mmCIF file of C-alpha atoms and ligand atoms in Angstrom:
data_model
loop_
_atom_site.group_PDB
_atom_site.id
_atom_site.type_symbol
_atom_site.label_atom_id
_atom_site.label_comp_id
_atom_site.label_asym_id
_atom_site.label_seq_id
_atom_site.Cartn_x
_atom_site.Cartn_y
_atom_site.Cartn_z
ATOM 1 C CA MET A 1 11.724 -16.119 17.920
ATOM 2 C CA GLN A 2 14.145 -17.529 15.357
ATOM 3 C CA ILE A 3 15.327 -15.412 12.425
ATOM 4 C CA PHE A 4 16.681 -17.020 9.258
ATOM 5 C CA LYS A 5 18.350 -15.272 6.354
ATOM 6 C CA GLU A 6 19.483 -18.493 4.698
ATOM 7 C CA LYS A 7 17.070 -20.945 3.156
ATOM 8 C CA GLU A 8 19.068 -24.133 3.843
ATOM 9 C CA ALA A 9 19.157 -23.521 7.604
ATOM 10 C CA LEU A 10 15.445 -22.699 7.570
ATOM 11 C CA LYS A 11 14.633 -25.852 5.613
ATOM 12 C CA ARG A 12 16.526 -28.018 8.111
ATOM 13 C CA THR A 13 14.606 -26.546 11.049
ATOM 14 C CA LEU A 14 11.250 -26.882 9.283
ATOM 15 C CA ASN A 15 11.974 -30.466 8.170
ATOM 16 C CA THR A 16 12.473 -31.431 11.799
ATOM 17 C CA LEU A 17 9.266 -29.686 12.868
ATOM 18 C CA ARG A 18 7.321 -31.272 10.004
ATOM 19 C CA SER A 19 8.657 -34.752 10.785
ATOM 20 C CA GLU A 20 7.392 -34.301 14.364
ATOM 21 C CA GLY A 21 3.872 -33.770 12.969
ATOM 22 C CA ASN A 22 3.654 -29.991 13.311
ATOM 23 C CA ILE A 23 1.348 -28.051 10.974
ATOM 24 C CA ILE A 24 3.334 -25.226 9.360
ATOM 25 C CA GLY A 25 1.495 -21.967 8.571
ATOM 26 C CA LEU A 26 3.089 -19.279 6.394
ATOM 27 C CA VAL A 27 2.316 -15.551 6.391
ATOM 28 C CA PRO A 28 4.184 -14.010 3.440
ATOM 29 C CA THR A 29 4.797 -10.247 3.786
ATOM 30 C CA MET A 30 6.892 -7.453 2.359
ATOM 31 C CA GLY A 31 7.445 -5.995 5.846
ATOM 32 C CA ALA A 32 6.296 -2.555 7.056
ATOM 33 C CA LEU A 33 3.977 -4.579 9.226
ATOM 34 C CA HIS A 34 0.678 -3.190 10.483
ATOM 35 C CA GLU A 35 -2.463 -4.471 12.195
ATOM 36 C CA GLY A 36 -3.615 -6.104 8.950
ATOM 37 C CA HIS A 37 -0.527 -8.357 8.920
ATOM 38 C CA PHE A 38 -0.945 -9.162 12.593
ATOM 39 C CA SER A 39 -4.514 -10.306 11.975
ATOM 40 C CA LEU A 40 -3.036 -12.822 9.487
ATOM 41 C CA VAL A 41 -0.433 -13.929 12.043
ATOM 42 C CA LYS A 42 -3.188 -14.346 14.631
ATOM 43 C CA GLU A 43 -5.263 -16.467 12.258
ATOM 44 C CA ALA A 44 -2.170 -18.531 11.374
ATOM 45 C CA LEU A 45 -1.382 -19.091 15.072
ATOM 46 C CA ARG A 46 -4.947 -20.255 15.657
ATOM 47 C CA SER A 47 -4.745 -23.042 13.102
ATOM 48 C CA SER A 48 -1.056 -24.007 12.823
ATOM 49 C CA ASP A 49 1.543 -25.384 15.253
ATOM 50 C CA GLN A 50 4.419 -23.346 13.843
ATOM 51 C CA VAL A 51 4.004 -20.013 12.090
ATOM 52 C CA VAL A 52 6.609 -18.706 9.646
ATOM 53 C CA VAL A 53 6.492 -15.024 8.651
ATOM 54 C CA SER A 54 8.512 -14.123 5.576
ATOM 55 C CA ILE A 55 9.673 -10.538 5.090
ATOM 56 C CA PHE A 56 10.917 -9.784 1.609
ATOM 57 C CA VAL A 57 10.294 -6.751 -0.593
ATOM 58 C CA ASN A 58 9.932 -8.620 -3.865
ATOM 59 C CA PRO A 59 11.495 -6.601 -6.718
ATOM 60 C CA THR A 60 9.894 -8.606 -9.542
ATOM 61 C CA GLN A 61 6.345 -7.585 -8.626
ATOM 62 C CA PHE A 62 7.012 -3.842 -8.965
ATOM 63 C CA ASP A 63 6.375 -2.507 -12.458
ATOM 64 C CA ASN A 64 7.486 0.938 -11.331
ATOM 65 C CA PRO A 65 11.089 1.257 -9.984
ATOM 66 C CA GLU A 66 10.162 4.405 -8.062
ATOM 67 C CA ASP A 67 7.435 2.494 -6.201
ATOM 68 C CA LEU A 68 9.996 -0.193 -5.293
ATOM 69 C CA ASP A 69 12.456 2.455 -4.032
ATOM 70 C CA LYS A 70 9.794 4.172 -1.967
ATOM 71 C CA TYR A 71 8.385 0.977 -0.472
ATOM 72 C CA PRO A 72 8.828 1.326 3.319
ATOM 73 C CA ARG A 73 11.530 -0.902 4.809
ATOM 74 C CA THR A 74 11.286 -1.129 8.602
ATOM 75 C CA LEU A 75 12.897 -4.482 9.440
ATOM 76 C CA GLU A 76 14.065 -3.635 12.993
ATOM 77 C CA LYS A 77 10.640 -2.370 13.990
ATOM 78 C CA ASP A 78 8.906 -5.317 12.259
ATOM 79 C CA LEU A 79 11.034 -7.791 14.220
ATOM 80 C CA GLU A 80 10.295 -6.035 17.493
ATOM 81 C CA LEU A 81 6.555 -6.126 16.810
ATOM 82 C CA LEU A 82 6.662 -9.794 15.782
ATOM 83 C CA LYS A 83 8.532 -10.668 18.954
ATOM 84 C CA LYS A 84 5.830 -8.961 20.985
ATOM 85 C CA ALA A 85 3.083 -10.723 19.011
ATOM 86 C CA HIS A 86 4.373 -14.222 19.761
ATOM 87 C CA GLU A 87 7.722 -15.464 21.006
ATOM 88 C CA ASP A 88 7.829 -18.695 18.976
ATOM 89 C CA LEU A 89 7.509 -17.306 15.468
ATOM 90 C CA ILE A 90 10.017 -18.224 12.774
ATOM 91 C CA ILE A 91 11.007 -15.291 10.571
ATOM 92 C CA PHE A 92 12.517 -15.660 7.112
ATOM 93 C CA THR A 93 14.242 -12.515 5.759
ATOM 94 C CA PRO A 94 16.289 -13.562 2.737
ATOM 95 C CA ASN A 95 17.930 -11.178 0.302
ATOM 96 C CA ALA A 96 17.104 -11.349 -3.411
ATOM 97 C CA VAL A 97 20.027 -13.590 -4.380
ATOM 98 C CA GLU A 98 19.323 -16.030 -1.554
ATOM 99 C CA LEU A 99 15.729 -16.381 -2.709
ATOM 100 C CA TYR A 100 16.087 -16.139 -6.501
ATOM 101 C CA GLY A 101 19.702 -17.068 -7.182
ATOM 102 C CA GLU A 102 21.718 -14.849 -9.539
ATOM 103 C CA ARG A 103 18.819 -14.141 -11.945
ATOM 104 C CA VAL A 104 16.204 -12.064 -10.185
ATOM 105 C CA THR A 105 13.483 -12.447 -12.810
ATOM 106 C CA SER A 106 9.879 -13.620 -13.016
ATOM 107 C CA GLU A 107 8.530 -16.839 -14.362
ATOM 108 C CA HIS A 108 5.616 -16.354 -16.760
ATOM 109 C CA PHE A 109 2.310 -17.853 -15.597
ATOM 110 C CA ASN A 110 -1.080 -18.562 -17.066
ATOM 111 C CA PHE A 111 -3.687 -17.744 -14.436
ATOM 112 C CA GLU A 112 -6.542 -18.375 -16.860
ATOM 113 C CA GLY A 113 -7.283 -14.700 -17.370
ATOM 114 C CA LEU A 114 -7.378 -13.694 -13.687
ATOM 115 C CA GLU A 115 -4.103 -11.831 -14.265
ATOM 116 C CA LYS A 116 -5.414 -9.802 -17.194
ATOM 117 C CA VAL A 117 -8.101 -7.733 -15.459
ATOM 118 C CA MET A 118 -8.004 -4.831 -12.968
ATOM 119 C CA GLU A 119 -4.526 -4.715 -11.343
ATOM 120 C CA GLY A 120 -3.206 -6.759 -14.279
ATOM 121 C CA ARG A 121 -4.262 -4.027 -16.740
ATOM 122 C CA PHE A 122 -2.429 -1.327 -14.837
ATOM 123 C CA ARG A 123 0.570 -3.162 -13.365
ATOM 124 C CA ASN A 124 2.464 -4.900 -16.100
ATOM 125 C CA GLY A 125 4.027 -8.202 -14.980
ATOM 126 C CA HIS A 126 2.911 -7.694 -11.378
ATOM 127 C CA PHE A 127 1.224 -11.072 -10.972
ATOM 128 C CA ASP A 128 4.063 -12.964 -12.631
ATOM 129 C CA GLY A 129 6.283 -11.428 -9.929
ATOM 130 C CA VAL A 130 3.863 -12.370 -7.150
ATOM 131 C CA GLY A 131 3.445 -15.906 -8.534
ATOM 132 C CA THR A 132 7.211 -16.343 -8.796
ATOM 133 C CA VAL A 133 7.996 -15.258 -5.251
ATOM 134 C CA ILE A 134 5.128 -17.248 -3.730
ATOM 135 C CA LYS A 135 6.163 -20.387 -5.620
ATOM 136 C CA LEU A 136 9.747 -19.915 -4.372
ATOM 137 C CA LEU A 137 8.607 -19.379 -0.780
ATOM 138 C CA PHE A 138 6.317 -22.426 -0.929
ATOM 139 C CA SER A 139 9.143 -24.587 -2.305
ATOM 140 C CA ILE A 140 11.475 -23.577 0.544
ATOM 141 C CA ILE A 141 9.016 -23.509 3.439
ATOM 142 C CA GLU A 142 6.578 -26.215 2.270
ATOM 143 C CA PRO A 143 3.780 -24.834 4.436
ATOM 144 C CA HIS A 144 0.576 -26.794 5.040
ATOM 145 C CA LYS A 145 -1.352 -23.500 5.035
ATOM 146 C CA ALA A 146 -0.666 -19.975 3.776
ATOM 147 C CA PHE A 147 -2.539 -16.832 4.802
ATOM 148 C CA PHE A 148 -3.339 -13.837 2.594
ATOM 149 C CA GLY A 149 -5.455 -10.719 3.137
ATOM 150 C CA GLU A 150 -8.607 -10.089 1.126
ATOM 151 C CA LYS A 151 -7.530 -6.487 0.552
ATOM 152 C CA ASP A 152 -5.501 -7.883 -2.336
ATOM 153 C CA TYR A 153 -8.426 -10.010 -3.437
ATOM 154 C CA GLN A 154 -7.204 -10.482 -7.001
ATOM 155 C CA GLN A 155 -3.821 -11.618 -5.657
ATOM 156 C CA LEU A 156 -5.577 -14.084 -3.343
ATOM 157 C CA GLN A 157 -7.550 -15.626 -6.246
ATOM 158 C CA ILE A 158 -4.396 -15.778 -8.367
ATOM 159 C CA ILE A 159 -2.473 -17.584 -5.632
ATOM 160 C CA ARG A 160 -5.377 -20.043 -5.346
ATOM 161 C CA LYS A 161 -5.130 -20.585 -9.117
ATOM 162 C CA LEU A 162 -1.340 -20.992 -8.874
ATOM 163 C CA THR A 163 -1.642 -23.761 -6.284
ATOM 164 C CA GLU A 164 -4.440 -25.455 -8.242
ATOM 165 C CA ARG A 165 -2.612 -25.390 -11.603
ATOM 166 C CA GLN A 166 0.754 -26.388 -10.159
ATOM 167 C CA GLN A 167 -0.811 -28.870 -7.742
ATOM 168 C CA LEU A 168 1.001 -27.384 -4.755
ATOM 169 C CA PRO A 169 0.016 -29.151 -1.526
ATOM 170 C CA VAL A 170 -0.889 -26.046 0.471
ATOM 171 C CA GLU A 171 -4.203 -24.714 1.718
ATOM 172 C CA ILE A 172 -4.733 -21.031 0.865
ATOM 173 C CA ILE A 173 -6.640 -19.121 3.519
ATOM 174 C CA GLY A 174 -8.118 -15.685 2.802
ATOM 175 C CA CYS A 175 -8.505 -13.339 5.785
ATOM 176 C CA PRO A 176 -10.919 -10.371 6.016
ATOM 177 C CA ILE A 177 -9.771 -6.797 5.368
ATOM 178 C CA LEU A 178 -8.749 -4.882 8.466
ATOM 179 C CA ARG A 179 -9.714 -1.213 8.460
ATOM 180 C CA GLU A 180 -8.661 1.968 10.238
ATOM 181 C CA ASP A 181 -11.348 3.675 12.346
ATOM 182 C CA SER A 182 -12.264 5.803 9.331
ATOM 183 C CA GLY A 183 -12.883 2.669 7.245
ATOM 184 C CA LEU A 184 -9.696 3.046 5.156
ATOM 185 C CA ALA A 185 -8.286 -0.432 4.450
ATOM 186 C CA ARG A 186 -5.046 -0.975 6.354
ATOM 187 C CA SER A 187 -2.000 -0.937 4.109
ATOM 188 C CA SER A 188 1.736 -0.290 4.459
ATOM 189 C CA ARG A 189 1.207 2.534 1.955
ATOM 190 C CA ASN A 190 -1.085 4.430 4.373
ATOM 191 C CA GLU A 191 2.020 5.504 6.316
ATOM 192 C CA ARG A 192 3.053 7.561 3.297
ATOM 193 C CA LEU A 193 -0.244 9.473 3.151
ATOM 194 C CA SER A 194 -0.396 13.040 4.456
ATOM 195 C CA LYS A 195 -2.744 13.552 7.415
ATOM 196 C CA VAL A 196 -5.310 15.186 5.129
ATOM 197 C CA HIS A 197 -5.133 12.461 2.479
ATOM 198 C CA ARG A 198 -5.364 9.726 5.091
ATOM 199 C CA GLU A 199 -8.603 11.266 6.294
ATOM 200 C CA LYS A 200 -9.945 11.938 2.792
ATOM 201 C CA ALA A 201 -9.081 8.425 1.558
ATOM 202 C CA ALA A 202 -11.882 7.024 3.733
ATOM 203 C CA PHE A 203 -14.056 8.156 0.805
ATOM 204 C CA ILE A 204 -13.078 4.858 -0.882
ATOM 205 C CA TYR A 205 -14.714 2.822 1.878
ATOM 206 C CA GLN A 206 -17.754 5.093 2.048
ATOM 207 C CA THR A 207 -18.215 4.732 -1.716
ATOM 208 C CA LEU A 208 -17.970 0.944 -1.472
ATOM 209 C CA LEU A 209 -20.634 0.893 1.263
ATOM 210 C CA LYS A 210 -22.933 3.000 -0.887
ATOM 211 C CA THR A 211 -22.169 0.761 -3.875
ATOM 212 C CA ARG A 212 -23.282 -2.300 -1.922
ATOM 213 C CA GLU A 213 -26.494 -0.581 -0.939
ATOM 214 C CA MET A 214 -27.261 0.582 -4.505
ATOM 215 C CA PHE A 215 -26.351 -2.765 -6.087
ATOM 216 C CA GLY A 216 -29.431 -4.302 -4.425
ATOM 217 C CA THR A 217 -31.749 -2.350 -6.742
ATOM 218 C CA LYS A 218 -29.655 -0.840 -9.549
ATOM 219 C CA SER A 219 -27.688 -2.337 -12.459
ATOM 220 C CA ALA A 220 -23.892 -2.743 -12.379
ATOM 221 C CA GLU A 221 -23.613 -0.192 -15.184
ATOM 222 C CA TYR A 222 -25.690 2.380 -13.309
ATOM 223 C CA VAL A 223 -23.672 1.915 -10.097
ATOM 224 C CA THR A 224 -20.365 2.110 -11.996
ATOM 225 C CA ARG A 225 -21.333 5.399 -13.640
ATOM 226 C CA TRP A 226 -22.489 6.741 -10.286
ATOM 227 C CA VAL A 227 -19.138 5.867 -8.648
ATOM 228 C CA GLU A 228 -17.110 7.392 -11.490
ATOM 229 C CA ASN A 229 -19.148 10.547 -11.104
ATOM 230 C CA GLN A 230 -18.576 10.664 -7.353
ATOM 231 C CA PHE A 231 -14.816 10.481 -7.872
ATOM 232 C CA GLN A 232 -14.896 13.159 -10.559
ATOM 233 C CA ASN A 233 -16.391 15.499 -8.009
ATOM 234 C CA TYR A 234 -13.937 14.558 -5.265
ATOM 235 C CA PRO A 235 -10.652 16.456 -5.652
ATOM 236 C CA PHE A 236 -8.571 14.460 -3.142
ATOM 237 C CA LEU A 237 -8.467 11.135 -5.016
ATOM 238 C CA LYS A 238 -7.949 10.164 -8.641
ATOM 239 C CA LEU A 239 -9.871 7.047 -9.629
ATOM 240 C CA GLU A 240 -7.888 4.531 -11.680
ATOM 241 C CA TYR A 241 -10.648 1.969 -11.989
ATOM 242 C CA PHE A 242 -13.897 0.874 -10.434
ATOM 243 C CA GLU A 243 -15.314 -2.504 -11.407
ATOM 244 C CA ILE A 244 -18.069 -4.808 -10.329
ATOM 245 C CA ALA A 245 -16.877 -8.324 -11.039
ATOM 246 C CA ASN A 246 -17.753 -11.951 -10.498
ATOM 247 C CA THR A 247 -16.031 -13.069 -7.281
ATOM 248 C CA LYS A 248 -14.605 -16.242 -8.839
ATOM 249 C CA THR A 249 -13.701 -15.270 -12.415
ATOM 250 C CA LEU A 250 -13.014 -11.586 -11.605
ATOM 251 C CA LYS A 251 -14.705 -10.787 -14.915
ATOM 252 C CA LYS A 252 -16.525 -7.473 -15.048
ATOM 253 C CA ILE A 253 -20.262 -8.108 -15.157
ATOM 254 C CA ASN A 254 -22.813 -6.720 -17.558
ATOM 255 C CA ARG A 255 -25.838 -8.333 -16.003
ATOM 256 C CA LYS A 256 -26.488 -9.783 -12.531
ATOM 257 C CA ARG A 257 -27.307 -13.480 -12.522
ATOM 258 C CA LYS A 258 -29.056 -15.352 -9.724
ATOM 259 C CA GLY A 259 -26.744 -17.483 -7.591
ATOM 260 C CA ASN A 260 -23.558 -15.597 -8.595
ATOM 261 C CA GLN A 261 -21.459 -13.643 -6.149
ATOM 262 C CA TYR A 262 -20.112 -10.206 -6.927
ATOM 263 C CA ARG A 263 -17.522 -7.823 -5.540
ATOM 264 C CA ALA A 264 -16.746 -4.180 -6.173
ATOM 265 C CA PHE A 265 -13.086 -3.254 -6.713
ATOM 266 C CA ILE A 266 -11.460 0.187 -6.585
ATOM 267 C CA ALA A 267 -7.982 1.517 -7.290
ATOM 268 C CA ALA A 268 -7.360 5.219 -6.709
ATOM 269 C CA TYR A 269 -4.463 7.590 -6.192
ATOM 270 C CA ALA A 270 -4.112 9.912 -3.228
ATOM 271 C CA ASP A 271 -1.288 12.168 -4.457
ATOM 272 C CA ASP A 272 1.148 9.637 -5.890
ATOM 273 C CA ILE A 273 0.109 6.845 -3.511
ATOM 274 C CA ARG A 274 -1.924 4.071 -5.039
ATOM 275 C CA LEU A 275 -4.651 2.586 -2.834
ATOM 276 C CA ILE A 276 -6.863 -0.425 -3.524
ATOM 277 C CA ASP A 277 -9.926 -1.793 -1.790
ATOM 278 C CA ASN A 278 -12.864 -4.116 -2.438
ATOM 279 C CA MET A 279 -16.096 -5.284 -0.895
ATOM 280 C CA PRO A 280 -18.508 -8.205 -1.399
ATOM 281 C CA LEU A 281 -21.828 -6.966 -2.797
ATOM 282 C CA ASN A 282 -23.980 -10.016 -2.077
ATOM 283 C CA ASN A 283 -23.379 -13.052 0.093
HETATM 284 O O1 PAF B 301 0.759 -8.942 -0.470
HETATM 285 C C1 PAF B 301 1.989 -8.831 -0.336
HETATM 286 O O2 PAF B 301 2.492 -8.250 0.631
HETATM 287 C C2 PAF B 301 2.893 -9.410 -1.411
HETATM 288 O O3 PAF B 301 2.320 -9.287 -2.673
HETATM 289 C C3 PAF B 301 3.304 -10.874 -1.128
HETATM 290 C C4 PAF B 301 2.097 -11.785 -1.132
HETATM 291 C C5 PAF B 301 4.007 -10.959 0.213
HETATM 292 C C6 PAF B 301 4.263 -11.357 -2.213
HETATM 293 O O4 PAF B 301 5.423 -10.582 -2.254
#
């Protein structure tokens, strides 16, 4: 395993590998690695010759400074786990100045409205921060492929839009959500949940399953009201939003149309920990 903190040294190594015809796969992360990340690494290893994992807690995507402070940082442990996962990985762990230069700020993007709904309504500037860091990482690493989890489905669609609009020569690959035994979507934030809340948060998954079942026969409006009601009667979680949206445009739907694909999206708080999840409703 090779670990790089400096982008120029990393670029030199990757240029050599690229010139020898190797396919470079990138798994961008903010560390605090869990099984969900390793499923991305596994997928990347399957379809690339050289996998790069970046570990960088990106300050510009946090709208809440407290959330940034509390974000788990477990670099030593992450490196140990990555070494066990595969001995030939390349790891990139820059600091903010190395990645951004002296001005650690976001670029402003137009993602054609994808950034304005759901997470975008509640996390001001979040997707500009994500777009900025991903564009920087792509410009340094120049991967052929990049791997992202479907748990952050809106982020995945926004990164697809970023590469399309900026004509970046990289294939974006979405990987399925990995879940704990209870059904709770795996997330670095789960480590911060109390034992009780970790158990109770499985309610999100159970509600999504029920949503999928109901969506077959009931309207989006009916299902949405039903979900909001369920959360009102469940004291362990506070619902921030529930939406049924078109999979491509992420626009909330009023009426189902034949041939369209839909997903349900949830954001909820367990104590002060914000959890998100989503599920396809038709295939
Ligand atoms: O999903 C994440 O962990 C982050 O948003 C990402 C894609 C690594 C960008 O910082």
